[in-house]
Amino acid sequence: MSLEHRLHDRCACGSSLSSYSQALGAARPFALAGVQRVYERSRPFKVEHIALDLSLHISKKSVTGVATLELARIDARATEVALDAVGFDLESVELSLEGADAFAPATHGYDGQVLRVQIPERAAKASIRVKYRATPRRGLYFLAPDEHVQDRPTQVWSQCQDEDARHIFPCIDKPHNKQTTALRVTVPPGWFALSNGALENDEAEQQKGIYRYRFDDPHPSYLFSLVAGEFARIDAEAEGVKLHYFVPKGREADGARTFRRTPEMVRRFGALTGVPYPWKSYSQIVVSDFIFGGMENTTATTMYEHILLDERAAQDITSDDLIAHELAHHWFGDLVTCRDWSHAWLNEGFATYMEHVDREGNLGRDEYEHGVRTDVTTYVSEAHGRYRRPIVCQDYEAPIDIFDRHLYEKGGCVLHMLRLELGDEAFWRGVGVYLRRHARGIVETRDLMRALEEESGKSLERFFEQWVYRAGHPELDVKIECEGETCTVSVKQAQHQPGKESKDGEGSGGLFAFDLVLDLAFEGEQGVRREVRQIDQANQVITLRVPKRPKFVVVDPELRIVGEVRVEAPRDLLRAQLAGAPTARGRLLAAAPLGKLDDPATTRALGESIAKEDEFWGVRAEAAAALGQIRSDEAFEVLAQHARTAHPKVRRAVISALGKFKTAKAADVLRAVALRDSSYLVEAEAARALGATRQSAAFDTLIEVLDKPSWADVIRAGAIDGLAALRDDRALSHVTARTRYGIPTRGRRAAIVALPKLSGDRKVRETLEELLDAADPYLKVDVVRAIVEMGDAKSRGALSRQLDRELDGRVRRRIREALRDLGASGKRETERLREEIESLRGEHAELKARLGKLEALVPAPKEDGETKKKTNGASAARATGRTSKAQNSEPTGERVGKAKKARKKDVRPAR
């Protein structure tokens, strides 16, 4: 199990708050039909400064402006500059050449997308002044309350990443052009306005609604910020940097609680990189209905409302990850900026990794390693369920297509690997060189690689070729066998890439070369013996000479492999590893394989792990998940005993595991927790797990908690997930009602994704198609996912019509994927087969539990202490597994008879 440490949306990557955000189906190629490779745009002129004079018209949701752009020539032969400017009503376009005292009308052309201005060849520098009006459909957003959402504040805020500044002012809307900025903005009197840099005008002018900001360091247009509304302000300071937190009035206590660690992060990131925070001030402002979780606008980060935590939320929810992420961008993205979006992992991968670095400094190495492990799992989920692509990738329709789990999570994990490869000192020294050398400039991946090579003395070309420029990851099956003075480790490696077939037809697409680290522990000895072997073949066998049989063997103890590592080892070694590995990661790694075993000793070992109050919570959570996989009566009893354990994250894992039991007893335990717990997340998980028990009595409880208020609407989302899992026809009307506008966004999203699980009829399909017109891009992405899950090709028309008018790149990408996938058949059949398999697994677990009880009455054969243990119980369990395909259609008596015959025929060593 991997309880998410990250509960927030971020710059442009979706939330990992709940399982309903996972992709559907098998991996496909990343590049969609007709997509052309994207190359960096030419720059015949550089914009050096943009001065804006804007007036906001709140009721009309429009802006009037004057933009003055100062240009410097790069191409001596160029006669035209092309400025991105979308949907402007131009009043005038004027030009002033270097040395001229005034502006004169400019020769120009405008097609509604690009403003082309003629520049005389002799001019080394020029200024362009554009007067215009605009009602932006992107980039600048106007909020106001309405009849359905009466508590929404009146606000205006910008969001320019990736290329939406062009909807607000004319600019070169690419990251390779960095300019200084100045802003004069007129807002309603009594409002506050925030932008980049220093506030320059006096309070008297501000009271009239006029604010002036100036930022004298170059930054790209996507980092421009404007936020206007009514806010309370909280001040702090770190290393001479002025810190300001702007929150809705009345939420000051929550703001102070949420942002309290910002000064510590400013100090930590400066010390580690050797580069102090680059600017004089740093503001964080919280707005409503923000389309990302946060956005790192230079000196002025915008945050969504769910970052604020009340006292109850703060016990097991943190906003530190989001705060650290956006702050880290002020080094990685703002100070040094990716040359073009194909290298955007230098922004997002670093910001994601710095979340883990902050967690390490604040909470310790166990939390750091658990966070990195969770990000590996998140990336792998996308790689299996959606597509695989290189981190550096130019095959996209819109830049936001690549703001995904490869860019964020895999990018961050690659930096974790680099740090291990080079060592802390050389890694951070190299990062410092990279930042100082390219400060206030633009970078590409080779710039980071060269800086790290210079400071470490190591060649990193093969590393970057494998992990950054190539798609996929290693998929390892590791089998450990120990007998006498020999320990054998068999490693099978696969690396699947869609469209690249290997000789055996499995699509391996090339193997990775890396070091496999093994830590061996021996009874009576302190510490571990470390063995390192290079893996570069599809099948390799490592033979280790040992003085005696190891107590346990930990595979990849430091997470040096960003991929999948599945371990098969003798059960006594796994139990010893769970109890005695020297690191939390080592202990945690033993839990999942133990979940595939069902014997009293394993159940006891997992129970003892959960019971250790001083154990790292992640180990205890993984042990709980393993018991949920075993699903025996004994496993249930252990989990039920810990349903009220003190640590909320462990409690949530226990509750989740109890949802694996399709029994009235499990439902009784979960019902009590769903109705009352000190944690929002635990109550939400209890509702989700309660529905998973498939007990009809759960319906009333889920309806009772369905509209219970909670942070980020997590309880409603959990209850809706529970209703979807319950598969009760009565739930459909309740879930459909929660898809309507006015329900908080995350609750609506959960309801949308739940609909196809409850019904596949025409009415549900039409409900989903109508929701394609919603304003929230996250919500529309989930609508598309739900339509794909329904698998009804009749939705192709509605999707195509939405694609024609859709502006959000995230939604466009999902629609295009959906149109491709709906051309295939079998989605509903796949879902039906998944449910059937899950049902068979439940039957199998119950039969194993019954057989285990019967075998407990028979004296067990003597064991020789080695891995070859011949037990009738293991054979019976295997026999039960081999007959499971037939169990769905055979009477119970026939199944039991066949199982008995199979037991007599098949007695082999347990695995």
Tab-separated table of N, CA, C and O in Angstrom, residues 610-611 613 620 624 627 635-659 665-674 676-679 682-683 685-686 689:
chain	number	residue	atom	x	y	z
A	610	ILE	N	2.305	-3.878	13.011
A	610	ILE	CA	1.286	-2.832	13.183
A	610	ILE	C	1.248	-2.353	14.630
A	610	ILE	O	1.049	-1.165	14.903
A	611	ALA	N	1.458	-3.261	15.556
A	611	ALA	CA	1.315	-2.934	16.981
A	611	ALA	C	2.466	-2.093	17.529
A	611	ALA	O	2.351	-1.517	18.612
A	613	GLU	N	4.207	0.872	18.301
A	613	GLU	CA	3.918	2.309	18.294
A	613	GLU	C	5.131	3.143	17.891
A	613	GLU	O	4.992	4.258	17.379
A	620	ARG	N	4.141	0.263	9.281
A	620	ARG	CA	2.897	-0.240	9.872
A	620	ARG	C	1.761	-0.225	8.846
A	620	ARG	O	0.946	-1.161	8.777
A	624	ALA	N	-0.384	-3.429	7.376
A	624	ALA	CA	-1.848	-3.486	7.356
A	624	ALA	C	-2.353	-3.860	5.973
A	624	ALA	O	-3.258	-4.687	5.815
A	627	LEU	N	-1.993	-7.576	5.346
A	627	LEU	CA	-3.053	-8.366	5.991
A	627	LEU	C	-4.348	-8.270	5.198
A	627	LEU	O	-5.123	-9.230	5.124
A	635	ALA	N	-6.324	-12.599	9.952
A	635	ALA	CA	-5.897	-11.277	9.499
A	635	ALA	C	-6.942	-10.229	9.838
A	635	ALA	O	-6.610	-9.106	10.264
A	636	PHE	N	-8.211	-10.570	9.675
A	636	PHE	CA	-9.279	-9.635	10.029
A	636	PHE	C	-9.231	-9.280	11.509
A	636	PHE	O	-9.358	-8.108	11.883
A	637	GLU	N	-9.058	-10.276	12.352
A	637	GLU	CA	-9.042	-10.021	13.791
A	637	GLU	C	-7.915	-9.071	14.169
A	637	GLU	O	-8.087	-8.174	15.002
A	638	VAL	N	-6.748	-9.264	13.546
A	638	VAL	CA	-5.622	-8.376	13.846
A	638	VAL	C	-5.957	-6.946	13.418
A	638	VAL	O	-5.728	-5.984	14.171
A	639	LEU	N	-6.477	-6.788	12.216
A	639	LEU	CA	-6.808	-5.450	11.723
A	639	LEU	C	-7.887	-4.790	12.578
A	639	LEU	O	-7.795	-3.594	12.904
A	640	ALA	N	-8.907	-5.555	12.941
A	640	ALA	CA	-9.995	-5.001	13.749
A	640	ALA	C	-9.492	-4.482	15.087
A	640	ALA	O	-9.980	-3.476	15.604
A	641	GLN	N	-8.489	-5.168	15.648
A	641	GLN	CA	-7.918	-4.731	16.929
A	641	GLN	C	-7.259	-3.361	16.819
A	641	GLN	O	-7.130	-2.645	17.809
A	642	HIS	N	-6.805	-3.012	15.604
A	642	HIS	CA	-6.060	-1.757	15.423
A	642	HIS	C	-6.855	-0.693	14.671
A	642	HIS	O	-6.288	0.300	14.207
A	643	ALA	N	-8.163	-0.877	14.578
A	643	ALA	CA	-8.993	0.078	13.849
A	643	ALA	C	-9.035	1.446	14.517
A	643	ALA	O	-9.415	2.438	13.881
A	644	ARG	N	-8.651	1.496	15.775
A	644	ARG	CA	-8.622	2.783	16.488
A	644	ARG	C	-7.219	3.123	16.955
A	644	ARG	O	-7.043	3.871	17.921
A	645	THR	N	-6.216	2.599	16.282
A	645	THR	CA	-4.842	2.907	16.664
A	645	THR	C	-4.597	4.414	16.599
A	645	THR	O	-5.234	5.128	15.829
A	646	ALA	N	-3.660	4.888	17.398
A	646	ALA	CA	-3.530	6.332	17.593
A	646	ALA	C	-3.045	7.088	16.361
A	646	ALA	O	-3.537	8.176	16.059
A	647	HIS	N	-2.092	6.535	15.628
A	647	HIS	CA	-1.520	7.280	14.496
A	647	HIS	C	-2.537	7.339	13.360
A	647	HIS	O	-2.956	6.308	12.828
A	648	PRO	N	-2.943	8.523	12.940
A	648	PRO	CA	-4.025	8.613	11.947
A	648	PRO	C	-3.676	7.997	10.602
A	648	PRO	O	-4.550	7.455	9.921
A	649	LYS	N	-2.409	8.050	10.195
A	649	LYS	CA	-2.047	7.450	8.912
A	649	LYS	C	-2.067	5.930	8.987
A	649	LYS	O	-2.477	5.257	8.038
A	650	VAL	N	-1.634	5.387	10.099
A	650	VAL	CA	-1.722	3.935	10.293
A	650	VAL	C	-3.188	3.533	10.377
A	650	VAL	O	-3.605	2.522	9.793
A	651	ARG	N	-3.955	4.313	11.097
A	651	ARG	CA	-5.391	4.012	11.232
A	651	ARG	C	-6.060	4.001	9.857
A	651	ARG	O	-6.886	3.135	9.552
A	652	ARG	N	-5.695	4.937	9.018
A	652	ARG	CA	-6.280	4.986	7.680
A	652	ARG	C	-5.893	3.750	6.873
A	652	ARG	O	-6.712	3.205	6.129
A	653	ALA	N	-4.656	3.294	7.009
A	653	ALA	CA	-4.226	2.094	6.294
A	653	ALA	C	-4.976	0.861	6.785
A	653	ALA	O	-5.371	0.000	5.993
A	654	VAL	N	-5.177	0.773	8.095
A	654	VAL	CA	-5.933	-0.349	8.656
A	654	VAL	C	-7.362	-0.334	8.127
A	654	VAL	O	-7.909	-1.363	7.719
A	655	ILE	N	-7.958	0.829	8.121
A	655	ILE	CA	-9.339	0.964	7.634
A	655	ILE	C	-9.428	0.556	6.173
A	655	ILE	O	-10.349	-0.158	5.751
A	656	SER	N	-8.477	1.003	5.370
A	656	SER	CA	-8.464	0.633	3.962
A	656	SER	C	-8.373	-0.873	3.797
A	656	SER	O	-9.077	-1.475	2.971
A	657	ALA	N	-7.516	-1.516	4.585
A	657	ALA	CA	-7.345	-2.970	4.500
A	657	ALA	C	-8.616	-3.709	4.900
A	657	ALA	O	-8.952	-4.753	4.320
A	658	LEU	N	-9.346	-3.176	5.858
A	658	LEU	CA	-10.598	-3.829	6.279
A	658	LEU	C	-11.629	-3.837	5.151
A	658	LEU	O	-12.511	-4.699	5.123
A	659	GLY	N	-11.515	-2.910	4.218
A	659	GLY	CA	-12.426	-2.906	3.088
A	659	GLY	C	-12.243	-4.095	2.159
A	659	GLY	O	-13.089	-4.343	1.288
A	665	LYS	N	-18.989	-8.400	9.555
A	665	LYS	CA	-18.115	-7.984	10.661
A	665	LYS	C	-17.257	-6.783	10.256
A	665	LYS	O	-17.097	-5.830	11.022
A	666	ALA	N	-16.680	-6.863	9.068
A	666	ALA	CA	-15.854	-5.749	8.598
A	666	ALA	C	-16.696	-4.489	8.464
A	666	ALA	O	-16.275	-3.390	8.849
A	667	ALA	N	-17.899	-4.637	7.926
A	667	ALA	CA	-18.773	-3.478	7.760
A	667	ALA	C	-19.120	-2.846	9.095
A	667	ALA	O	-19.196	-1.611	9.203
A	668	ASP	N	-19.312	-3.665	10.117
A	668	ASP	CA	-19.641	-3.129	11.445
A	668	ASP	C	-18.505	-2.263	11.978
A	668	ASP	O	-18.736	-1.187	12.550
A	669	VAL	N	-17.274	-2.736	11.824
A	669	VAL	CA	-16.125	-1.959	12.295
A	669	VAL	C	-16.018	-0.650	11.511
A	669	VAL	O	-15.824	0.425	12.085
A	670	LEU	N	-16.163	-0.740	10.223
A	670	LEU	CA	-15.997	0.441	9.366
A	670	LEU	C	-17.116	1.450	9.552
A	670	LEU	O	-16.885	2.658	9.469
A	671	ARG	N	-18.314	0.977	9.805
A	671	ARG	CA	-19.446	1.885	9.993
A	671	ARG	C	-19.193	2.835	11.158
A	671	ARG	O	-19.421	4.053	11.052
A	672	ALA	N	-18.688	2.299	12.248
A	672	ALA	CA	-18.437	3.141	13.432
A	672	ALA	C	-17.399	4.207	13.143
A	672	ALA	O	-17.522	5.367	13.567
A	673	VAL	N	-16.359	3.856	12.388
A	673	VAL	CA	-15.309	4.821	12.077
A	673	VAL	C	-15.804	5.855	11.072
A	673	VAL	O	-15.481	7.042	11.169
A	674	ALA	N	-16.579	5.422	10.100
A	674	ALA	CA	-17.110	6.361	9.108
A	674	ALA	C	-17.988	7.415	9.754
A	674	ALA	O	-18.021	8.572	9.316
A	676	ARG	N	-17.695	8.496	12.918
A	676	ARG	CA	-16.995	9.381	13.855
A	676	ARG	C	-15.528	9.012	13.984
A	676	ARG	O	-15.196	7.904	14.381
A	677	ASP	N	-14.676	9.955	13.609
A	677	ASP	CA	-13.242	9.829	13.841
A	677	ASP	C	-12.671	11.231	13.914
A	677	ASP	O	-13.237	12.170	13.344
A	678	SER	N	-11.554	11.363	14.564
A	678	SER	CA	-10.961	12.699	14.707
A	678	SER	C	-10.346	13.192	13.404
A	678	SER	O	-10.079	14.381	13.246
A	679	SER	N	-10.108	12.297	12.450
A	679	SER	CA	-9.442	12.650	11.200
A	679	SER	C	-10.425	12.684	10.039
A	679	SER	O	-11.189	11.739	9.833
A	682	VAL	N	-9.433	9.728	7.699
A	682	VAL	CA	-9.814	8.406	8.179
A	682	VAL	C	-11.312	8.186	7.966
A	682	VAL	O	-11.746	7.109	7.524
A	683	GLU	N	-12.130	9.193	8.260
A	683	GLU	CA	-13.565	9.060	8.013
A	683	GLU	C	-13.828	8.825	6.525
A	683	GLU	O	-14.658	7.991	6.147
A	685	GLU	N	-11.788	7.475	4.315
A	685	GLU	CA	-11.329	6.132	3.952
A	685	GLU	C	-12.278	5.068	4.471
A	685	GLU	O	-12.515	4.044	3.814
A	686	ALA	N	-12.844	5.302	5.652
A	686	ALA	CA	-13.803	4.343	6.212
A	686	ALA	C	-15.048	4.258	5.332
A	686	ALA	O	-15.588	3.169	5.112
A	689	ALA	N	-14.006	2.301	2.229
A	689	ALA	CA	-13.839	0.877	2.531
A	689	ALA	C	-15.169	0.210	2.867
A	689	ALA	O	-15.388	-0.967	2.549
